Structure formats: C-alpha cells, structure tokens
Amino acid sequence: MRRTLVTLAALAALAVPLTVHAAGPTAEHWGEEFAALGYPSSPHLLSPTSITLPGGVIQVATSNSTDYALLSNGQVWAWGLGTQGQLGDGTTTTSLTTPVQVQFPAGVTIAKLPTDAMPFDAGLALDSTGNVWGWGYTSEEALCLPRSPAEVLTPKELPLTHVTALAGAGDHAVYDAGGTLYSCGENHDGDLGDGSNTGSATPVAVKGMANQDVLELVASCDNSGALLADGDYYNWGFDGLDQLGDGQTGVSSDVPVLVNLPLPVTQVAEGASSPENGSTVVQLSDGSYRAWGDDEYGQLGDGHTTNEASPIIFTPPAGVTYTLLAEGGATSYGVTATGAVYAWGQGTVGQIGNGKRVSTPAPTEVISSGVAQISSTAFNVTVLP
C-alpha cells in the first residue's frame, strides 16, 4: 500500500514533530491488555487484528490496559479496558472491539499522544496550546491530580503549561514544561528523579534537567528516561535488573544518570510492565543499535538471555534496518523504512504477534509492510498501517 506522509501543522513547535499519513481509519493491535487491581485482563490476540476508527488516524498510543488513536480532526478515540475510567468516555465500561470517543471539553484539540507510554490504567494527551489532559486512575498520582477521587472518568486539565514532551508508565509520569522536566507520582525507587523517594501529586522538578533541550521522554514501570538534542541519554529510577544501563547492578538512582554510549542516540524506547522486567533499546547516530536491562526472554536482541548492566550491541536480520523502535514489558519491536514490523522477546500472551504463545530471542517478522507508527506499553501493541 502506498502511503502519503504529511506533517501536522499543529505539531510544528513540539520537540519531536509528528510525521503522519493521511490514509484510512484503521489501526491494528495484538497481545493482551491488563488492568490488575482484581479486574480481568482482555482476551489474548495472537496476531495483528484490525480495528476501525471514525476518521483518519494520525497517531496511535497505548497504556497497559487501553489503546488510543488520535484522529486528523484532533479527536481521541479509545478501546480496551475501562475499569478505572481510562477510556475517558465518562464511564467505567470496558469496550474491547468498539472504539469510544474520549470526551474532552468543547474547543479542545489534541495535537499529540505519548507513544512511550501512558501511566497505569490512565491516559494522557497534549493539546494544540501546550496544555496536558489526563484521565483514568489517579491513586498513584501520575496525573498530577489528587488521589481522591481515585478515578477521573473524563479528561481533566493538568497543572502544567508549555509542554512539549511527556511520558508515563506504572506509578508516575514526566513532562517537559517550558524547558524544565517535572514529574508526578508515587516515586518508587526514585522514578520522579527529584533526589528523593517521596511521592508527589504536584509537579516536582527533575534534578539537573532545567533548561535542557529535550528531544524525547520515555517511561516504564519504575523508570524514566530523557533523550537530549545533543544525543545524550539519561535514565533514572529502579535498577534491580540493570535497567539504568550505567554499568552497576541493583543500584537505583533518584536522579538522572548518563548512559555511556559511544555515539549520540537518535531514538530510544523503554519498557517494563512490572519491577520483574524492564529494558531499553536505542539507535545511535551511525545507525547501529544498543540495548540493556532485563533479558529473560531475549528482548535485548543479542541472541542471549543474560541481563546487561551496560549497553550491548544488537543487530537486525541481514538486510534489515529499523527506523522505529518500541519496547513492551519484555518484548522489543523494530519497524523498517518500508513498514515491516519485527518482534522479539516474550510472546506468552501473543505479544510477538506471529499467531503463537511462544517467546523468541530471534526477530520475527509480524507485518510485511505498510506500518507508519508503533506503540507498546506492557503486553499489548498497536500500530498505524
């Protein structure tokens, strides 16, 4: 399928301009969405499954429990679990196969969704004026809102302005607001990066990150990361499985630490669904790839299953180059320039996407062409074909 790429004018001022394609109203997803908290998970989808949206889709995003699509008219639609209000439609009803509209106030136009990723059972969105909106589960404070009520059923404006980048996962979220990084959340193992392990429902500044030129923010269960425009990459938070990539094992950090890499980083993806997993994959300026962290299922891509405290080289299959990277709980993804999708790592609930419940350290082609974007948070994956 031939794709026409355009740039959304409303995103021109954002840190990472969103290149989108103006084709059809569909997305594809696979794996499992889960809510924990005593609620059931969704059925396992073992291979890519299409879902139809009511307009042209320009971006897709995921949380652990829910998938989101940004349409060309600035609306956001969601499908998946709704047990904590994470569908944003004013209910706690689950809608696994029929998208529902996230109910923003009249006049709000959404310009960007965080692809890597959303907080636990919650949604985030950035509007065209640089304001952030959040909805869903609030008890872990990631939305910078009070714990009570525990659920926000429709989007509420967060106390941040001039936001250009955002990411959340697990119990926290991080925001680039006016050139300074701020975090909110429970702060397990220092994932707020403010030099403490004290949670905060109001934004706190990340240490050493004022007036930095941030290109991209990423987050996983108990970790955060920031890619700067000069190619430096910083991690902070939990390190029980070598997630920080700083050469140390089991030494968590409540302030950002620089990952020692031989060349500037051009893209990064970070993922973890719990403290029992967590890894990071990056591409360097020469086109090579590095990975570190948990490797129980071979998600680091080097053919082994050994955790790595420092970045190691991984390579795509012969003749393949990844132009996009994504990271789930324990599964890694690469998308080529022609839109082919490869997956490797954990596949026990179908997150590899090859029709099986089998894990594999070898990259497996899932979709042969046509994918323009990808997002994965835990055991679920969504792509924009």
Short mmCIF file of C-alpha atoms in Angstrom, two decimals:
data_model
loop_
_atom_site.label_atom_id
_atom_site.label_comp_id
_atom_site.label_asym_id
_atom_site.label_seq_id
_atom_site.Cartn_x
_atom_site.Cartn_y
_atom_site.Cartn_z
CA MET A 1 0.00 0.00 0.00
CA ARG A 2 1.40 3.37 -0.97
CA ARG A 3 1.45 5.90 1.88
CA THR A 4 1.36 9.69 1.67
CA LEU A 5 3.23 11.34 4.55
CA VAL A 6 2.32 14.77 5.84
CA THR A 7 3.29 16.81 8.90
CA LEU A 8 0.54 18.03 11.19
CA ALA A 9 0.88 21.82 11.38
CA ALA A 10 -0.24 21.95 14.98
CA LEU A 11 2.83 19.93 16.00
CA ALA A 12 5.45 22.17 14.40
CA ALA A 13 6.52 23.57 17.76
CA LEU A 14 6.78 20.24 19.58
CA ALA A 15 10.09 18.66 20.48
CA VAL A 16 9.61 15.76 18.06
CA PRO A 17 7.45 16.71 15.04
CA LEU A 18 4.90 14.02 14.33
CA THR A 19 5.01 12.74 10.78
CA VAL A 20 1.68 11.20 9.92
CA HIS A 21 -0.03 9.64 6.97
CA ALA A 22 -3.44 10.67 5.77
CA ALA A 23 -4.71 7.22 4.85
CA GLY A 24 -7.56 5.17 6.23
CA PRO A 25 -9.42 4.97 9.51
CA THR A 26 -7.82 1.80 10.87
CA ALA A 27 -5.28 0.61 13.40
CA GLU A 28 -4.02 -2.87 14.19
CA HIS A 29 -3.35 -4.35 17.62
CA TRP A 30 -2.36 -7.60 19.28
CA GLY A 31 -1.30 -9.10 22.62
CA GLU A 32 -3.14 -8.63 25.91
CA GLU A 33 -4.38 -5.62 27.84
CA PHE A 34 -4.47 -5.96 31.61
CA ALA A 35 -5.79 -3.88 34.49
CA ALA A 36 -4.69 -5.79 37.61
CA LEU A 37 -6.40 -4.48 40.78
CA GLY A 38 -8.53 -7.63 40.76
CA TYR A 39 -10.02 -6.94 37.33
CA PRO A 40 -9.79 -9.40 34.42
CA SER A 41 -7.45 -8.99 31.50
CA SER A 42 -8.55 -8.84 27.89
CA PRO A 43 -8.52 -11.91 25.62
CA HIS A 44 -5.18 -12.67 24.01
CA LEU A 45 -4.84 -11.58 20.37
CA LEU A 46 -2.12 -13.75 18.86
CA SER A 47 -1.78 -11.85 15.58
CA PRO A 48 -2.47 -8.31 14.28
CA THR A 49 -6.19 -7.53 14.35
CA SER A 50 -7.73 -4.52 12.62
CA ILE A 51 -9.92 -2.02 14.40
CA THR A 52 -11.92 0.66 12.58
CA LEU A 53 -11.98 4.30 13.72
CA PRO A 54 -14.48 7.03 12.70
CA GLY A 55 -11.91 9.10 10.80
CA GLY A 56 -8.35 9.30 9.53
CA VAL A 57 -5.88 8.12 12.18
CA ILE A 58 -2.65 10.11 12.54
CA GLN A 59 -1.20 8.60 15.73
CA VAL A 60 -1.62 5.56 17.96
CA ALA A 61 -0.65 5.11 21.60
CA THR A 62 -1.02 2.56 24.40
CA SER A 63 -1.28 2.13 28.14
CA ASN A 64 -1.06 -1.21 29.92
CA SER A 65 -4.81 -1.64 29.56
CA THR A 66 -6.03 0.53 26.71
CA ASP A 67 -5.24 1.64 23.16
CA TYR A 68 -5.71 5.15 21.80
CA ALA A 69 -5.93 6.74 18.37
CA LEU A 70 -5.57 10.44 17.52
CA LEU A 71 -7.63 11.44 14.50
CA SER A 72 -6.84 14.17 11.98
CA ASN A 73 -9.65 16.32 13.45
CA GLY A 74 -7.99 16.40 16.89
CA GLN A 75 -10.33 13.86 18.49
CA VAL A 76 -9.04 10.92 20.52
CA TRP A 77 -10.76 7.52 20.48
CA ALA A 78 -10.01 4.58 22.76
CA TRP A 79 -10.67 0.87 23.09
CA GLY A 80 -9.71 -1.73 25.67
CA LEU A 81 -10.36 -1.94 29.40
CA GLY A 82 -12.29 0.89 31.01
CA THR A 83 -12.38 -0.31 34.61
CA GLN A 84 -10.69 2.82 36.01
CA GLY A 85 -12.14 5.32 33.57
CA GLN A 86 -9.15 5.01 31.25
CA LEU A 87 -11.35 5.10 28.14
CA GLY A 88 -12.16 8.71 29.04
CA ASP A 89 -15.77 8.45 27.90
CA GLY A 90 -17.36 9.17 31.30
CA THR A 91 -17.90 5.51 32.25
CA THR A 92 -16.05 2.55 33.72
CA THR A 93 -17.34 0.27 30.97
CA THR A 94 -14.92 -1.89 29.00
CA SER A 95 -15.01 -1.70 25.20
CA LEU A 96 -12.56 -4.14 23.64
CA THR A 97 -13.53 -4.02 19.97
CA THR A 98 -15.56 -0.82 19.53
CA PRO A 99 -13.68 2.48 19.92
CA VAL A 100 -15.32 5.15 22.08
CA GLN A 101 -14.57 8.87 21.98
CA VAL A 102 -12.51 10.38 24.78
CA GLN A 103 -14.67 13.26 25.99
CA PHE A 104 -12.56 16.43 26.07
CA PRO A 105 -14.25 19.76 26.80
CA ALA A 106 -15.62 21.64 23.81
CA GLY A 107 -12.96 23.55 21.92
CA VAL A 108 -10.02 21.34 22.96
CA THR A 109 -8.00 19.99 20.01
CA ILE A 110 -5.46 17.29 20.78
CA ALA A 111 -2.14 17.50 18.97
CA LYS A 112 -0.10 14.63 20.42
CA LEU A 113 -0.29 11.42 22.45
CA PRO A 114 2.68 9.98 24.34
CA THR A 115 3.76 6.86 22.45
CA ASP A 116 6.20 5.62 25.14
CA ALA A 117 3.93 5.44 27.12
CA MET A 118 0.87 6.06 29.39
CA PRO A 119 0.63 5.67 33.19
CA PHE A 120 -1.06 2.64 34.76
CA ASP A 121 -4.76 2.49 33.80
CA ALA A 122 -4.68 6.14 32.70
CA GLY A 123 -4.47 8.33 29.62
CA LEU A 124 -2.54 11.49 28.74
CA ALA A 125 -2.86 13.87 25.82
CA LEU A 126 -1.23 17.16 24.77
CA ASP A 127 -3.45 19.79 23.19
CA SER A 128 -2.60 22.29 20.47
CA THR A 129 -1.88 25.05 23.02
CA GLY A 130 0.69 23.05 25.04
CA ASN A 131 -1.64 22.04 27.87
CA VAL A 132 -1.86 18.46 29.16
CA TRP A 133 -5.00 16.47 29.88
CA GLY A 134 -5.27 13.31 31.98
CA TRP A 135 -7.96 10.77 32.83
CA GLY A 136 -8.36 7.36 34.44
CA TYR A 137 -6.71 6.04 37.61
CA THR A 138 -5.41 8.79 39.92
CA SER A 139 -4.43 6.92 43.10
CA GLU A 140 -0.77 6.68 42.07
CA GLU A 141 -0.61 10.45 41.42
CA ALA A 142 0.96 10.16 37.96
CA LEU A 143 -1.61 12.57 36.54
CA CYS A 144 -0.53 15.37 38.93
CA LEU A 145 -4.04 15.23 40.40
CA PRO A 146 -5.20 14.44 43.95
CA ARG A 147 -5.71 10.78 44.88
CA SER A 148 -9.37 11.42 45.55
CA PRO A 149 -11.41 10.70 43.57
CA ALA A 150 -9.48 7.58 42.55
CA GLU A 151 -10.90 7.71 39.04
CA VAL A 152 -11.29 10.65 36.66
CA LEU A 153 -13.78 9.49 34.05
CA THR A 154 -13.25 12.30 31.52
CA PRO A 155 -10.11 14.32 30.76
CA LYS A 156 -9.07 16.96 33.27
CA GLU A 157 -6.51 19.67 32.59
CA LEU A 158 -3.25 19.12 34.50
CA PRO A 159 -1.29 21.89 36.28
CA LEU A 160 1.40 22.23 33.59
CA THR A 161 1.77 24.62 30.64
CA HIS A 162 4.01 24.99 27.58
CA VAL A 163 4.50 21.22 27.47
CA THR A 164 6.45 19.81 24.53
CA ALA A 165 7.08 16.19 25.57
CA LEU A 166 5.53 13.74 28.03
CA ALA A 167 5.63 10.07 29.02
CA GLY A 168 4.25 7.93 31.80
CA ALA A 169 4.12 4.35 32.99
CA GLY A 170 3.45 2.45 36.18
CA ASP A 171 3.10 4.88 39.06
CA HIS A 172 4.50 8.09 37.55
CA ALA A 173 4.79 10.45 34.59
CA VAL A 174 7.34 13.01 33.40
CA TYR A 175 6.70 16.23 31.49
CA ASP A 176 8.86 18.80 29.68
CA ALA A 177 7.13 22.07 30.54
CA GLY A 178 8.74 25.32 29.44
CA GLY A 179 12.17 23.73 29.13
CA THR A 180 12.20 22.11 32.58
CA LEU A 181 11.40 18.48 33.38
CA TYR A 182 8.73 17.84 36.01
CA SER A 183 7.42 14.56 37.41
CA CYS A 184 4.42 13.39 39.42
CA GLY A 185 3.72 10.02 41.01
CA GLU A 186 4.36 7.65 43.89
CA ASN A 187 8.13 7.74 43.27
CA HIS A 188 9.02 4.09 43.73
CA ASP A 189 12.82 3.76 43.64
CA GLY A 190 13.34 7.39 42.60
CA ASP A 191 11.49 7.36 39.29
CA LEU A 192 10.48 11.03 39.75
CA GLY A 193 14.17 11.98 39.55
CA ASP A 194 13.91 14.75 42.15
CA GLY A 195 16.53 13.34 44.51
CA SER A 196 14.05 11.62 46.82
CA ASN A 197 11.74 8.64 47.14
CA THR A 198 8.83 10.78 48.29
CA GLY A 199 5.70 10.71 46.14
CA SER A 200 4.08 13.87 44.90
CA ALA A 201 0.71 14.68 43.34
CA THR A 202 2.05 18.10 42.34
CA PRO A 203 4.85 18.56 39.79
CA VAL A 204 8.40 18.34 41.15
CA ALA A 205 11.49 19.28 39.12
CA VAL A 206 13.80 16.53 37.89
CA LYS A 207 17.31 17.19 39.22
CA GLY A 208 19.81 18.58 36.70
CA MET A 209 17.28 18.84 33.88
CA ALA A 210 16.43 22.55 33.91
CA ASN A 211 16.95 24.37 30.60
CA GLN A 212 17.92 21.18 28.78
CA ASP A 213 16.95 20.72 25.14
CA VAL A 214 14.90 17.53 25.47
CA LEU A 215 14.15 15.63 22.29
CA GLU A 216 12.13 12.75 23.74
CA LEU A 217 10.86 11.40 27.05
CA VAL A 218 10.22 7.71 27.79
CA ALA A 219 8.95 5.78 30.80
CA SER A 220 8.45 2.25 32.06
CA CYS A 221 7.07 0.71 35.25
CA ASP A 222 9.53 2.27 37.74
CA ASN A 223 11.87 4.14 35.37
CA SER A 224 12.07 7.34 33.37
CA GLY A 225 14.38 8.49 30.59
CA ALA A 226 15.24 11.64 28.67
CA LEU A 227 16.93 11.90 25.28
CA LEU A 228 18.57 15.28 24.77
CA ALA A 229 19.00 17.03 21.43
CA ASP A 230 22.79 16.52 21.61
CA GLY A 231 22.28 12.74 21.74
CA ASP A 232 22.95 12.23 25.46
CA TYR A 233 20.56 9.84 27.15
CA TYR A 234 19.73 9.85 30.87
CA ASN A 235 17.92 7.19 32.91
CA TRP A 236 16.66 7.24 36.48
CA GLY A 237 14.65 5.05 38.85
CA PHE A 238 14.76 1.30 39.52
CA ASP A 239 17.87 -0.79 38.76
CA GLY A 240 17.04 -4.21 40.17
CA LEU A 241 17.52 -5.80 36.72
CA ASP A 242 20.17 -3.43 35.30
CA GLN A 243 17.57 -1.06 33.86
CA LEU A 244 19.73 2.07 34.23
CA GLY A 245 22.48 0.88 31.88
CA ASP A 246 25.21 2.61 33.89
CA GLY A 247 27.32 -0.50 34.48
CA GLN A 248 26.04 -1.07 38.01
CA THR A 249 23.68 -3.81 39.14
CA GLY A 250 20.94 -3.18 41.67
CA VAL A 251 21.86 0.46 42.34
CA SER A 252 18.71 2.51 41.78
CA SER A 253 19.00 6.26 41.29
CA ASP A 254 16.66 9.07 42.33
CA VAL A 255 18.44 11.50 39.98
CA PRO A 256 19.24 11.14 36.25
CA VAL A 257 22.37 9.16 35.34
CA LEU A 258 24.07 9.41 31.96
CA VAL A 259 24.25 6.17 29.97
CA ASN A 260 27.73 5.76 28.49
CA LEU A 261 27.32 5.23 24.75
CA PRO A 262 29.95 5.57 22.01
CA LEU A 263 27.87 7.88 19.78
CA PRO A 264 24.83 10.16 20.11
CA VAL A 265 21.45 8.49 20.49
CA THR A 266 18.90 9.24 17.75
CA GLN A 267 15.93 7.27 19.12
CA VAL A 268 15.05 5.38 22.28
CA ALA A 269 12.35 3.05 23.56
CA GLU A 270 11.96 1.89 27.17
CA GLY A 271 9.60 -0.72 28.56
CA ALA A 272 8.59 -2.64 31.68
CA SER A 273 5.27 -3.99 32.90
CA SER A 274 6.49 -4.60 36.48
CA PRO A 275 9.69 -4.45 38.55
CA GLU A 276 10.34 -8.02 37.39
CA ASN A 277 11.27 -6.83 33.89
CA GLY A 278 12.48 -3.72 32.13
CA SER A 279 14.84 -2.91 29.27
CA THR A 280 15.84 -0.13 26.89
CA VAL A 281 16.74 -0.15 23.19
CA VAL A 282 18.36 2.75 21.33
CA GLN A 283 19.65 3.62 17.89
CA LEU A 284 22.90 5.56 17.55
CA SER A 285 23.87 8.20 15.01
CA ASP A 286 25.75 5.68 12.87
CA GLY A 287 22.62 3.54 12.55
CA SER A 288 23.77 0.86 15.00
CA TYR A 289 21.69 -0.37 17.94
CA ARG A 290 22.32 -0.89 21.65
CA ALA A 291 20.24 -2.42 24.46
CA TRP A 292 20.48 -3.01 28.20
CA GLY A 293 18.48 -4.25 31.19
CA ASP A 294 16.43 -7.39 31.74
CA ASP A 295 16.90 -10.11 29.12
CA GLU A 296 14.92 -13.04 30.49
CA TYR A 297 13.11 -13.58 27.18
CA GLY A 298 15.84 -12.42 24.81
CA GLN A 299 14.36 -8.95 24.39
CA LEU A 300 17.80 -7.33 24.19
CA GLY A 301 18.15 -8.88 20.75
CA ASP A 302 21.69 -10.28 21.01
CA GLY A 303 20.56 -13.90 20.91
CA HIS A 304 21.14 -14.47 24.63
CA THR A 305 19.05 -14.27 27.79
CA THR A 306 21.53 -12.59 30.12
CA ASN A 307 20.76 -9.28 31.83
CA GLU A 308 23.10 -6.47 30.80
CA ALA A 309 24.12 -3.57 33.09
CA SER A 310 25.86 -1.74 30.24
CA PRO A 311 24.73 -1.26 26.65
CA ILE A 312 25.38 -4.19 24.32
CA ILE A 313 25.17 -4.30 20.52
CA PHE A 314 22.22 -5.97 18.84
CA THR A 315 21.66 -6.31 15.11
CA PRO A 316 18.58 -6.77 12.91
CA PRO A 317 18.31 -9.69 10.50
CA ALA A 318 20.53 -9.48 7.41
CA GLY A 319 19.40 -6.73 5.06
CA VAL A 320 17.01 -5.17 7.62
CA THR A 321 17.27 -1.69 9.13
CA TYR A 322 14.92 -0.47 11.86
CA THR A 323 13.75 3.12 11.55
CA LEU A 324 11.39 2.89 14.55
CA LEU A 325 11.87 1.09 17.87
CA ALA A 326 9.33 0.16 20.54
CA GLU A 327 9.57 -1.69 23.84
CA GLY A 328 6.86 -3.53 25.77
CA GLY A 329 7.11 -5.24 29.12
CA ALA A 330 9.60 -7.84 27.92
CA THR A 331 9.22 -7.65 24.16
CA SER A 332 11.06 -5.45 21.65
CA TYR A 333 9.88 -4.21 18.25
CA GLY A 334 11.52 -2.74 15.18
CA VAL A 335 9.83 -1.15 12.17
CA THR A 336 11.66 -0.80 8.85
CA ALA A 337 11.52 2.05 6.34
CA THR A 338 9.01 0.03 4.30
CA GLY A 339 6.82 -0.52 7.35
CA ALA A 340 7.69 -4.14 8.11
CA VAL A 341 7.35 -4.98 11.81
CA TYR A 342 9.71 -7.34 13.65
CA ALA A 343 9.28 -8.57 17.23
CA TRP A 344 11.50 -10.49 19.66
CA GLY A 345 11.36 -11.43 23.34
CA GLN A 346 8.36 -12.53 25.39
CA GLY A 347 5.39 -13.95 23.49
CA THR A 348 3.44 -15.83 26.15
CA VAL A 349 0.22 -13.83 25.64
CA GLY A 350 0.63 -13.22 21.93
CA GLN A 351 2.72 -10.05 22.04
CA ILE A 352 5.11 -11.34 19.37
CA GLY A 353 2.13 -11.36 17.01
CA ASN A 354 3.01 -14.47 14.99
CA GLY A 355 -0.09 -16.44 15.96
CA LYS A 356 1.66 -18.30 18.79
CA ARG A 357 2.17 -18.04 22.55
CA VAL A 358 5.90 -18.62 22.24
CA SER A 359 8.81 -16.40 23.25
CA THR A 360 11.77 -15.98 20.92
CA PRO A 361 15.08 -14.11 21.07
CA ALA A 362 15.21 -14.06 17.26
CA PRO A 363 13.48 -11.17 15.43
CA THR A 364 10.27 -12.46 13.83
CA GLU A 365 8.53 -10.62 11.00
CA VAL A 366 4.96 -9.88 12.07
CA ILE A 367 3.77 -7.47 9.35
CA SER A 368 5.50 -7.36 5.97
CA SER A 369 4.98 -3.68 5.07
CA GLY A 370 2.94 -0.50 5.47
CA VAL A 371 3.27 0.39 9.16
CA ALA A 372 3.95 4.05 9.92
CA GLN A 373 3.88 4.09 13.75
CA ILE A 374 4.04 1.68 16.68
CA SER A 375 3.34 1.81 20.41
CA SER A 376 3.69 -0.86 23.11
CA THR A 377 3.41 -0.47 26.86
CA ALA A 378 3.14 -3.85 28.58
CA PHE A 379 1.76 -6.93 26.80
CA ASN A 380 -0.16 -5.00 24.13
CA VAL A 381 0.93 -3.49 20.83
CA THR A 382 -0.82 -1.08 18.46
CA VAL A 383 0.39 0.02 15.03
CA LEU A 384 -0.77 2.52 12.43
CA PRO A 385 -0.89 0.87 9.00
#
